[in-house]
Coordinates of C-alpha atoms and ligand atoms in Angstrom, one line a residue:
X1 CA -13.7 -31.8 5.3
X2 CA -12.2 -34.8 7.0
X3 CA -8.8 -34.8 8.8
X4 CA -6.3 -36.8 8.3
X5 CA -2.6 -38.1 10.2
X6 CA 0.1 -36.4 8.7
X7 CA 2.0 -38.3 10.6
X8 CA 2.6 -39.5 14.7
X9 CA 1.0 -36.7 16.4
X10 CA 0.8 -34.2 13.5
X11 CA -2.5 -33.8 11.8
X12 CA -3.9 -31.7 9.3
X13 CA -7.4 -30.3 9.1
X14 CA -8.2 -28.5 5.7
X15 CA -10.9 -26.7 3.5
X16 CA -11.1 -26.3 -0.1
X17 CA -12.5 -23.0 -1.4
X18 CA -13.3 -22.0 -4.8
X19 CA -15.8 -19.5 -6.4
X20 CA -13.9 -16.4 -5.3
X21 CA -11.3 -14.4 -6.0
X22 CA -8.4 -15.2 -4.3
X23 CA -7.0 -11.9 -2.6
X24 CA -10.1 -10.3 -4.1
X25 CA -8.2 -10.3 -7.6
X26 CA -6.9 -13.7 -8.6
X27 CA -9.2 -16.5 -10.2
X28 CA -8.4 -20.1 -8.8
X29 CA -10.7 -22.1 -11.3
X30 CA -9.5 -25.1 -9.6
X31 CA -9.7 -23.8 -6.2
X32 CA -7.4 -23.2 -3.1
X33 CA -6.9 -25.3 0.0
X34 CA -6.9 -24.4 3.5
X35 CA -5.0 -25.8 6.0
X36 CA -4.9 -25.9 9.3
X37 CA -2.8 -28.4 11.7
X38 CA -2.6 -29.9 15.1
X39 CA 0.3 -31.1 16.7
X40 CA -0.1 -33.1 19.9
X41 CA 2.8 -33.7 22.5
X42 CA 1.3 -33.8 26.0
X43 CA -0.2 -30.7 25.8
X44 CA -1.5 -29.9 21.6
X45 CA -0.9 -26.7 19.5
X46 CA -2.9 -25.6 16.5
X47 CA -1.0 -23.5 13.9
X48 CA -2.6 -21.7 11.4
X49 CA -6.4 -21.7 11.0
X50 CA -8.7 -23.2 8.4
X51 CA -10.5 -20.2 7.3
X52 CA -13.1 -20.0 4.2
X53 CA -14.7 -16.4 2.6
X54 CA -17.7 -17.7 4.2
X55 CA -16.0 -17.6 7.3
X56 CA -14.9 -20.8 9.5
X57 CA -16.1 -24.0 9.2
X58 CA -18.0 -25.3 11.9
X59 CA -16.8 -28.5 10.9
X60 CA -13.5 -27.8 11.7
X61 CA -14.4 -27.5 15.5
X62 CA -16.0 -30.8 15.3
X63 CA -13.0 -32.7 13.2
X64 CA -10.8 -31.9 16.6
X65 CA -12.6 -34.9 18.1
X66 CA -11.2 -37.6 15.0
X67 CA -7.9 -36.2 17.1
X68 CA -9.1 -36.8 19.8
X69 CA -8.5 -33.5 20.8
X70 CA -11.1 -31.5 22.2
X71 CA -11.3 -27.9 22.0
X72 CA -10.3 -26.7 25.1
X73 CA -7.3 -29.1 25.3
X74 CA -6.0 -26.6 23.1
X75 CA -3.1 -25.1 24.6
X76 CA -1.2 -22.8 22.1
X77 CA -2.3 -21.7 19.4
X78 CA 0.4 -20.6 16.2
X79 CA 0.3 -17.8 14.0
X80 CA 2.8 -18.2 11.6
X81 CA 1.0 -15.6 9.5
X82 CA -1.6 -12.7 10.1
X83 CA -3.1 -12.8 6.8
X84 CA -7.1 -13.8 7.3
X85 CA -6.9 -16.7 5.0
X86 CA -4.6 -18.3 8.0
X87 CA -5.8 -15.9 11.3
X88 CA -9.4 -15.4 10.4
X89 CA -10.3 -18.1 12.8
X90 CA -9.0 -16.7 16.2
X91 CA -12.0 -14.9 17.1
X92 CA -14.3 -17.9 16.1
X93 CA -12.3 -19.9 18.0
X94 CA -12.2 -17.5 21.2
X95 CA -15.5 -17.4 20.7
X96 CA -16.2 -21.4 21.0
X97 CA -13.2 -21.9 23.6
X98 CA -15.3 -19.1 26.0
X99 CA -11.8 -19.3 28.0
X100 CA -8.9 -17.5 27.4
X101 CA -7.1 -20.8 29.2
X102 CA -4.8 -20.7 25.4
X103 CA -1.5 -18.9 24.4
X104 CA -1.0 -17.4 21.1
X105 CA 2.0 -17.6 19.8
X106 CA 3.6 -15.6 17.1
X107 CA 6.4 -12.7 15.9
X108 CA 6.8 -9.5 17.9
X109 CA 5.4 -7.9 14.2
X110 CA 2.1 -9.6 14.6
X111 CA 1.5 -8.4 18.0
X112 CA 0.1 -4.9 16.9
X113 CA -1.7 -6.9 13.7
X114 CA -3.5 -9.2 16.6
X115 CA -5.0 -6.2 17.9
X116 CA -5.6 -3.5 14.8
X117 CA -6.9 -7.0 12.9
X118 CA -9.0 -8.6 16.1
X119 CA -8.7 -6.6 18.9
X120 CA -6.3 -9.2 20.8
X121 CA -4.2 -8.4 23.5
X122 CA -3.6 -10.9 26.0
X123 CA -2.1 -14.2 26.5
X124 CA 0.5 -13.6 23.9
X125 CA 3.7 -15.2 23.1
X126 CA 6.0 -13.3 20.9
X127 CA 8.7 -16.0 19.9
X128 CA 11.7 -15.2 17.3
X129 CA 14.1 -17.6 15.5
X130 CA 15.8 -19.8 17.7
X131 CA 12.9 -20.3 20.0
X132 CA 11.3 -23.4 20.9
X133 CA 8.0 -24.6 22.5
X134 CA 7.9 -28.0 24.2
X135 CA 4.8 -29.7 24.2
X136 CA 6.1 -33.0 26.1
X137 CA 6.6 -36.5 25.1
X138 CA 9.8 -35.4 23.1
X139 CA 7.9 -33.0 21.2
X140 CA 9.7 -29.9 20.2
X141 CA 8.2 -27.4 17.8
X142 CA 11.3 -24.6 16.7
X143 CA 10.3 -21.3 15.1
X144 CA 12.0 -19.2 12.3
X145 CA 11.4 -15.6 11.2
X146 CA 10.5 -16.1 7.7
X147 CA 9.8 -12.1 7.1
X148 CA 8.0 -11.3 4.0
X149 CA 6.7 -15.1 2.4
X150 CA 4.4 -13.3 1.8
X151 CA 3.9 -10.4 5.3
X152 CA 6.6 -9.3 7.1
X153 CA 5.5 -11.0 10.1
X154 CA 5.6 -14.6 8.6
X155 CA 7.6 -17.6 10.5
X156 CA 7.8 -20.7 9.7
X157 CA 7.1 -23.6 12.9
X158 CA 9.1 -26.9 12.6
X159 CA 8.3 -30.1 14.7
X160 CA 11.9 -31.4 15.7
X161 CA 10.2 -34.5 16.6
X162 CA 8.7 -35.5 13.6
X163 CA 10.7 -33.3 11.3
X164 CA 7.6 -31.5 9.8
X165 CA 7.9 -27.9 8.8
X166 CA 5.1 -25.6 8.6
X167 CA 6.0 -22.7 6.2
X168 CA 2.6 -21.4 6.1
X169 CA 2.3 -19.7 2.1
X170 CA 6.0 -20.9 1.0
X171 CA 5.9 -24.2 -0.6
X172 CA 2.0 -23.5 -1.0
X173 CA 0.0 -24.0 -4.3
X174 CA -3.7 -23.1 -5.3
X175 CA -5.6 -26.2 -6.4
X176 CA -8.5 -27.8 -4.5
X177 CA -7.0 -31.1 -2.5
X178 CA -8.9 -33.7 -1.4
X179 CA -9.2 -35.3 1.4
X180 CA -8.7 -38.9 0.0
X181 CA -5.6 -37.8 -1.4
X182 CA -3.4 -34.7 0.8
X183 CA -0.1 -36.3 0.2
X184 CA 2.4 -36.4 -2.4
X185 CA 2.8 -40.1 -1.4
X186 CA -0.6 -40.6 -2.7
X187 CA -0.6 -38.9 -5.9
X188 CA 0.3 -40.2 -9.6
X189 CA 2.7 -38.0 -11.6
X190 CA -0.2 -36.2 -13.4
X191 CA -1.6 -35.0 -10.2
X192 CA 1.5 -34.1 -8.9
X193 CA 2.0 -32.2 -12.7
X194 CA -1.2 -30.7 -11.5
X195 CA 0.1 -29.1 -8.2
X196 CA 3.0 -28.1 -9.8
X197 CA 1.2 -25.5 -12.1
X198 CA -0.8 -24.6 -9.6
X199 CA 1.9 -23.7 -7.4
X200 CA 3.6 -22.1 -10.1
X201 CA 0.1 -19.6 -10.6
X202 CA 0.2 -19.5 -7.0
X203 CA 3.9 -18.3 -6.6
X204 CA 3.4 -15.6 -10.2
X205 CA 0.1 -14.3 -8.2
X206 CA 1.2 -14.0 -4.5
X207 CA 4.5 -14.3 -3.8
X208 CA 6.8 -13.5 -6.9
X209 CA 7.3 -10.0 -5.4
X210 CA 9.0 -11.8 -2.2
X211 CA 11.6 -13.5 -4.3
X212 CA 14.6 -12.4 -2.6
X213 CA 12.8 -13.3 1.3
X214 CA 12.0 -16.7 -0.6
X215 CA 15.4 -17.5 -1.6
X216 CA 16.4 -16.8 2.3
X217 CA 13.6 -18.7 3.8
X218 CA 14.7 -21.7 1.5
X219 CA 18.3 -21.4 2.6
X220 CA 17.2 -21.5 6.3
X221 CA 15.1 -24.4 5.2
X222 CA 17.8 -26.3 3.6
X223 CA 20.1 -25.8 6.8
X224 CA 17.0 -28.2 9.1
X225 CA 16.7 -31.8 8.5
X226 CA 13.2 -31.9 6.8
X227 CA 11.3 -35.1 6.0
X228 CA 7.9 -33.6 5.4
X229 CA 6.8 -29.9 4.2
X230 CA 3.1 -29.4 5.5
X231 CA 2.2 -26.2 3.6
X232 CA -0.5 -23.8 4.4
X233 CA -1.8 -24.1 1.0
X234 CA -2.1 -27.5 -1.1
X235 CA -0.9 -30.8 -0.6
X236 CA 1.6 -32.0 1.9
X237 CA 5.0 -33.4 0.7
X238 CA 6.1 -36.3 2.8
X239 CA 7.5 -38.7 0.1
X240 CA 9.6 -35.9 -1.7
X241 CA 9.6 -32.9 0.0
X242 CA 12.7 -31.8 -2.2
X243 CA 10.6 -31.2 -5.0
X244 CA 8.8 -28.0 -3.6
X245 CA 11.9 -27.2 -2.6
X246 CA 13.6 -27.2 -5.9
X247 CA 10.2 -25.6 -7.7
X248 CA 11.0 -22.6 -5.4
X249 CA 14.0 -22.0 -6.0
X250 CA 13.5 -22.0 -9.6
X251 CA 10.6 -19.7 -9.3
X252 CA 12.4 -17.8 -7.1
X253 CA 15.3 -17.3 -9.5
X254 CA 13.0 -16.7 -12.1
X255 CA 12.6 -12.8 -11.1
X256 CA 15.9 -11.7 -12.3
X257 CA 15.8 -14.6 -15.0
X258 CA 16.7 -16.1 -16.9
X259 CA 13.1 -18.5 -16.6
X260 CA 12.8 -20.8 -19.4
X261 CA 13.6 -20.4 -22.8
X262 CA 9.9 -19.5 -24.3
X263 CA 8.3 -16.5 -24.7
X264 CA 5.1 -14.8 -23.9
X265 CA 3.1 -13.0 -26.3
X266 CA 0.5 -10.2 -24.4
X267 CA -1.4 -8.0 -27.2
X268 CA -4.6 -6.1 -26.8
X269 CA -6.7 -4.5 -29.7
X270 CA -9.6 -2.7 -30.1
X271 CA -9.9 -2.5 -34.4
X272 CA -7.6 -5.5 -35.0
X273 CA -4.8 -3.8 -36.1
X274 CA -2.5 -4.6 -33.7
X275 CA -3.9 -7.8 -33.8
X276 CA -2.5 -8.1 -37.4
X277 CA 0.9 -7.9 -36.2
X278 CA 0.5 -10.5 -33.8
X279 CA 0.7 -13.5 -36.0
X280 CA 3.9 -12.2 -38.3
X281 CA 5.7 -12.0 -34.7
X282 CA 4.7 -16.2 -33.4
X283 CA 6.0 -16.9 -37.0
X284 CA 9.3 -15.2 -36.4
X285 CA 9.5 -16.6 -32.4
X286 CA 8.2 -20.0 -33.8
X287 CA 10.9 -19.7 -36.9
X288 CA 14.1 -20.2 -34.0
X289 CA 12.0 -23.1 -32.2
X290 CA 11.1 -21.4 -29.2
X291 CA 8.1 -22.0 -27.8
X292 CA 5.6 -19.5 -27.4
X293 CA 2.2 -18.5 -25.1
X294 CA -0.4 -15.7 -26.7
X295 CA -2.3 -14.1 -24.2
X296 CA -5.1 -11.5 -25.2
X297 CA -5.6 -8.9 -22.8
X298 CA -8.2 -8.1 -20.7
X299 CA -9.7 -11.4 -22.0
X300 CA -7.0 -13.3 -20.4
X301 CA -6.9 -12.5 -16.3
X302 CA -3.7 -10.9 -15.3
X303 CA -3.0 -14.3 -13.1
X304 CA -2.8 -16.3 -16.1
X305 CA -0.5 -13.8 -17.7
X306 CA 2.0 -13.1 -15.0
X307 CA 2.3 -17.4 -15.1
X308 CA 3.1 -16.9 -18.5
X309 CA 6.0 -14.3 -18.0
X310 CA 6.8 -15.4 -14.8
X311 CA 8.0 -18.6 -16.8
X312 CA 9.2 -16.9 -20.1
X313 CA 12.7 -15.2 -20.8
X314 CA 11.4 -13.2 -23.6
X315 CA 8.3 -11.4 -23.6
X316 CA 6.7 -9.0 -26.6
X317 CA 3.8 -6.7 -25.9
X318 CA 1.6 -5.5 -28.7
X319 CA -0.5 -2.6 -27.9
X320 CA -2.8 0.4 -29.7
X321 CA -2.3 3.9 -28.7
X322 CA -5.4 4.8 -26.5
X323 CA -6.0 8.4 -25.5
X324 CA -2.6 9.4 -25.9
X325 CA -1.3 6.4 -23.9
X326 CA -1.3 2.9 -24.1
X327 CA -4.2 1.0 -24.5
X328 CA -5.2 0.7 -20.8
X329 CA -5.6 -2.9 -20.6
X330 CA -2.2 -3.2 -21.5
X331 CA -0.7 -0.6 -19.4
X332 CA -2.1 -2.1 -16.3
X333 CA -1.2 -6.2 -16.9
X334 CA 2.4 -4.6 -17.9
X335 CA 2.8 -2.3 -14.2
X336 CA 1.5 -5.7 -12.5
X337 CA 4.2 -7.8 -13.8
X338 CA 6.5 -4.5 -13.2
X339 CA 5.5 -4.9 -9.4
X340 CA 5.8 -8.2 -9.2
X341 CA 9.6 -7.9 -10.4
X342 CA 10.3 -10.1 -12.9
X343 CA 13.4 -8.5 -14.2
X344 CA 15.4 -8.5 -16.9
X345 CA 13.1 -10.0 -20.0
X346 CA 14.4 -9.8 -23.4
X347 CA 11.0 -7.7 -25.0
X348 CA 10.0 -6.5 -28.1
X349 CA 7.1 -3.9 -28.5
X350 CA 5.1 -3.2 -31.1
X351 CA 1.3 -1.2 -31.7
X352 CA -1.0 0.6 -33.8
X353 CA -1.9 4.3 -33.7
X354 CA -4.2 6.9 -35.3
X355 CA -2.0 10.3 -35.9
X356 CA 0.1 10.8 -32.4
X357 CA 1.2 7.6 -30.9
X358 CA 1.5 7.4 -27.4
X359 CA 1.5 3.5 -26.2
X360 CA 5.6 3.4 -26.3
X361 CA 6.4 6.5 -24.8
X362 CA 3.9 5.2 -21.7
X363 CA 5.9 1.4 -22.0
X364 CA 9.0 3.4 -20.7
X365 CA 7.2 5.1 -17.9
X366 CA 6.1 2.0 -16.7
X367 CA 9.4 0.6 -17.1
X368 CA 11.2 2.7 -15.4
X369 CA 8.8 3.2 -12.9
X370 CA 9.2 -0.2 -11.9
X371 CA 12.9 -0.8 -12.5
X372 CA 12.3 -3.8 -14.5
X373 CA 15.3 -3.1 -16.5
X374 CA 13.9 -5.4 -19.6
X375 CA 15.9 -5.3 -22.4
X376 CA 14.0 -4.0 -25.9
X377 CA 14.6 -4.8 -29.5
X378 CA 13.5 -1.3 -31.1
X379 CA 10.1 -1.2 -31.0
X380 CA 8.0 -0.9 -34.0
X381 CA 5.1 1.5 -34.2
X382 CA 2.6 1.5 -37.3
X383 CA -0.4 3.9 -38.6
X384 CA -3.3 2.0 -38.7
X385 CA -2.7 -1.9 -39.8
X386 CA 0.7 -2.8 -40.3
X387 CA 1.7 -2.7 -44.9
X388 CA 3.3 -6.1 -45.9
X389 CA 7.0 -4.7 -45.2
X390 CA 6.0 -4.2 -41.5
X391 CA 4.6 -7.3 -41.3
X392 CA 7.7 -9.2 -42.6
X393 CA 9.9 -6.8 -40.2
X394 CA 7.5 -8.1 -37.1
X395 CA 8.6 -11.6 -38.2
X396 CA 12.4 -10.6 -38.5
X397 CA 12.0 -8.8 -34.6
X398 CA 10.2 -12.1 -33.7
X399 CA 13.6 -14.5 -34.9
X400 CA 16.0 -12.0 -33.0
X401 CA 13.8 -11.7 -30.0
X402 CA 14.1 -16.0 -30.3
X403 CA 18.2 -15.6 -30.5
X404 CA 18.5 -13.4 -27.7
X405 CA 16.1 -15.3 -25.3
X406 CA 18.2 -18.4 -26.7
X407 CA 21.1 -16.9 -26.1
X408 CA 20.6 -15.7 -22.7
X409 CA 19.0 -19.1 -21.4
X410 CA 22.4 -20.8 -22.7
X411 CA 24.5 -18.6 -21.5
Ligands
LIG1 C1 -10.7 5.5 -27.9 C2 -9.6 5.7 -28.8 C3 -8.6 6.5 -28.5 C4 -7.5 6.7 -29.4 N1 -6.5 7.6 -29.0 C5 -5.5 7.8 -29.9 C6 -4.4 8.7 -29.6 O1 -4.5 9.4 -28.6 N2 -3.4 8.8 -30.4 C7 -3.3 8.1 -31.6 O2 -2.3 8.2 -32.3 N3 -4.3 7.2 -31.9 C8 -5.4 7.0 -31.1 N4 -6.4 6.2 -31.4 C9 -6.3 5.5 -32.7 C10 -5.8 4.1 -32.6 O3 -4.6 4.0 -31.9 C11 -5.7 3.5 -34.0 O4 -7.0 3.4 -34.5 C12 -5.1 2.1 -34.0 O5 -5.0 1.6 -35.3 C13 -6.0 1.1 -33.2 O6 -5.3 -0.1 -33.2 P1 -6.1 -1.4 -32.8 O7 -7.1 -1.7 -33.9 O8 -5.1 -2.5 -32.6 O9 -6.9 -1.1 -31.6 C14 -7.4 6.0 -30.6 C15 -8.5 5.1 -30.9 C16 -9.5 5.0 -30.0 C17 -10.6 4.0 -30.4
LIG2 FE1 -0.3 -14.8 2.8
LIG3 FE1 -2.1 -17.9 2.6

């Protein structure tokens, strides 16, 4: 962990964690980035904290000094979010600092979070949008509610100076960064294709259910004069900062579609006779020139798979009756996309059963359930593997499903 100059006076302090799951559920093969950032006017404010599963780095105490800031020159410090991934260092930090000679600054809504989460209670600044904090030497930081990207509590911290924002999780992506390379500036077009699917697992996983507060916090965004986006998570855009931007907004717009025009595939099987419908439906999807993403469940993580439909205007679900119901594995990746609201897909259902059937009947519940209001060819349902005359009506549903999602994305 090294830090680096964001720019004059801004600097960002980060840690890269992997070998966890990230909100105790999502895989980050490629890791997640932590970051933390001074800004120095006369006086110098932290916002957000670098904070690992192991806990806090010690060597982000010891990084202050490349700043040539030392730890009790601290004066504020920023929450912009009360999540431990960005907060979880306040008591280490007390704890060093052995004075309480610091303000904290954050929403009214963390105030009672500070407390319940860390037993703080003093020394706090509640700021809302509109509110500034001068440091000195023309330094200016400005804060803006961002409620719910990703807690309800959330602002965002802008530097007027320098014209950094700090949106905490918006703009954020999972993916390891390293220290050599934090900025967009620095990166080639494959590493910035890199970040970009990472941010897109990142915004499927953690904050595809804040849609709607994302597409506000993006139109406060656009109304300040931003040259660099400093991101609680992943790299830091100074050279394009419009790109994150614009990746947001489609994401964001993604929930009530349409997304692009492929489709996801999700099937789960316990005999294989499901499975033997799987192929018939890719040929008909394939057949129309769409392109298409198979994903069998539970092999595939539900991260990966809310990605998938999180990017897809047409989705098909193959699942075996289980117990009366649908085959569980199924049930639940299908309720988590549900809850994460993406709206609106053109779907197509299909499934095996023994003598009663069951899976469809639980499809609905979860559909409704969750208001998803996705729009189904009529499902097919078959006893035990699928005759020849099934198969070629799977491939048929497959080419209409392609039309429709064609249709739509045209549209
Ligand atoms: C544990 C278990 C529970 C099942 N429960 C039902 C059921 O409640 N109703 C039904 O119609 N079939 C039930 N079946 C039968 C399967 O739905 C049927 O064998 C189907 O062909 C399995 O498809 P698959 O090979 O894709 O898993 C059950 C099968 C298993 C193994
Ligand atoms: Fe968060
Ligand atoms: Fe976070």
């Amino acid at each position: 962990m090294r830090t680096t100059q964001v720019t004059d006076g801004v600097f960002r302090l980060s840690a890269n964690v992997d070998n966890i799951l990230f909100e105790g559920m999502w895989p980050i093969p490629n890791g997640i980035a932590m970051n933390s950032y001074v800004v120095k006017g006369e006086k110098a404010a932290i916002i957000d904290g670098v904070c690992t599963w192991e806990g806090v780095p010690e060597e982000l105490f010891e990084q202050l000094d490349q700043m040539k800031v030392k730890l009790e020159d601290i004066d504020y410090v920023i929450i912009n979010h009360m999540e431990p991934d960005h907060s979880g260092w306040l008591e280490p930090f007390s704890a060093l600092r052995g004075d309480e000679n610091f303000e904290i600054l954050c929403t009214q809504r963390a105030v009672p979070l500070l407390e319940s989460f860390y037993g703080i209670t003093k020394n706090i600044r509640p700021v809302k949008s509109g509110d500034t904090l001068d440091l000195g030497d023309g330094r200016v930081l400005a804060f803006e509610e961002i409620p719910n990207v990703h807690w309800p509590e959330t602002m965002a911290t802008y530097d007027t100076k320098s014209k950094t924002l700090f949106p905490c999780d918006a703009f954020g992506s999972f993916g390891a960064v390293s220290d050599d390379a934090p900025y967009d500036d620095q990166l080639d077009e494959g590493q910035i294709d890199f970040f970009e699917r990472e941010a897109s697992r990142y915004f499927a996983d953690i904050v595809a259910a804040f849609s709607m507060p994302t597409k506000k916090a993006i139109d406060k965004v656009e109304s300040l004069p931003v040259d660099i986006i400093a991101p609680g998570h992943g790299i830091v855009w100074r050279k394009n900062p419009q790109k994150i931007v614009d990746d947001y907004k489609r994401y964001a717009s993604y929930s009530k579609g349409p997304a692009k025009p492929e489709v996801t595939v999700i099937w789960g099987s316990m005999y294989g006779n499901t499975e033997q419908g799987v192929q018939p439906v890719v040929e008909g999807l394939e057949s129309e020139g769409v392109k298409v993403h198979v994903h069998e469940v539970p092999e595939t993580d539900a991260g990966f798979v809310l990605q998938s439909v999180w990017e897809s205007s047409g989705v098909v679900l193959g699942m075996p009756t289980y117990e009366y119901k649908m085959f569980p594995a199924m049930a639940a990746v299908v309720d988590e996309i549900g809850k994460k609201k993406a709206f609106n897909r053109k779907a197509f259902s299909f499934g095996s059963y023994g003598w009663s059937g069951g899976a469809q009947k639980e499809l609905q519940e979860i559909v409704e359930r969750n208001k998803m209001k996705w729009d189904f060819l009529e499902p097919l349902e078959f006893m035990g593997k699928p005759t020849e005359d099934e198969k070629e009506l799977l491939k048929q549903r497959g080419k209409e499903l392609a039309v429709k999602v064609k249709e739509w994305c045209n549209a």
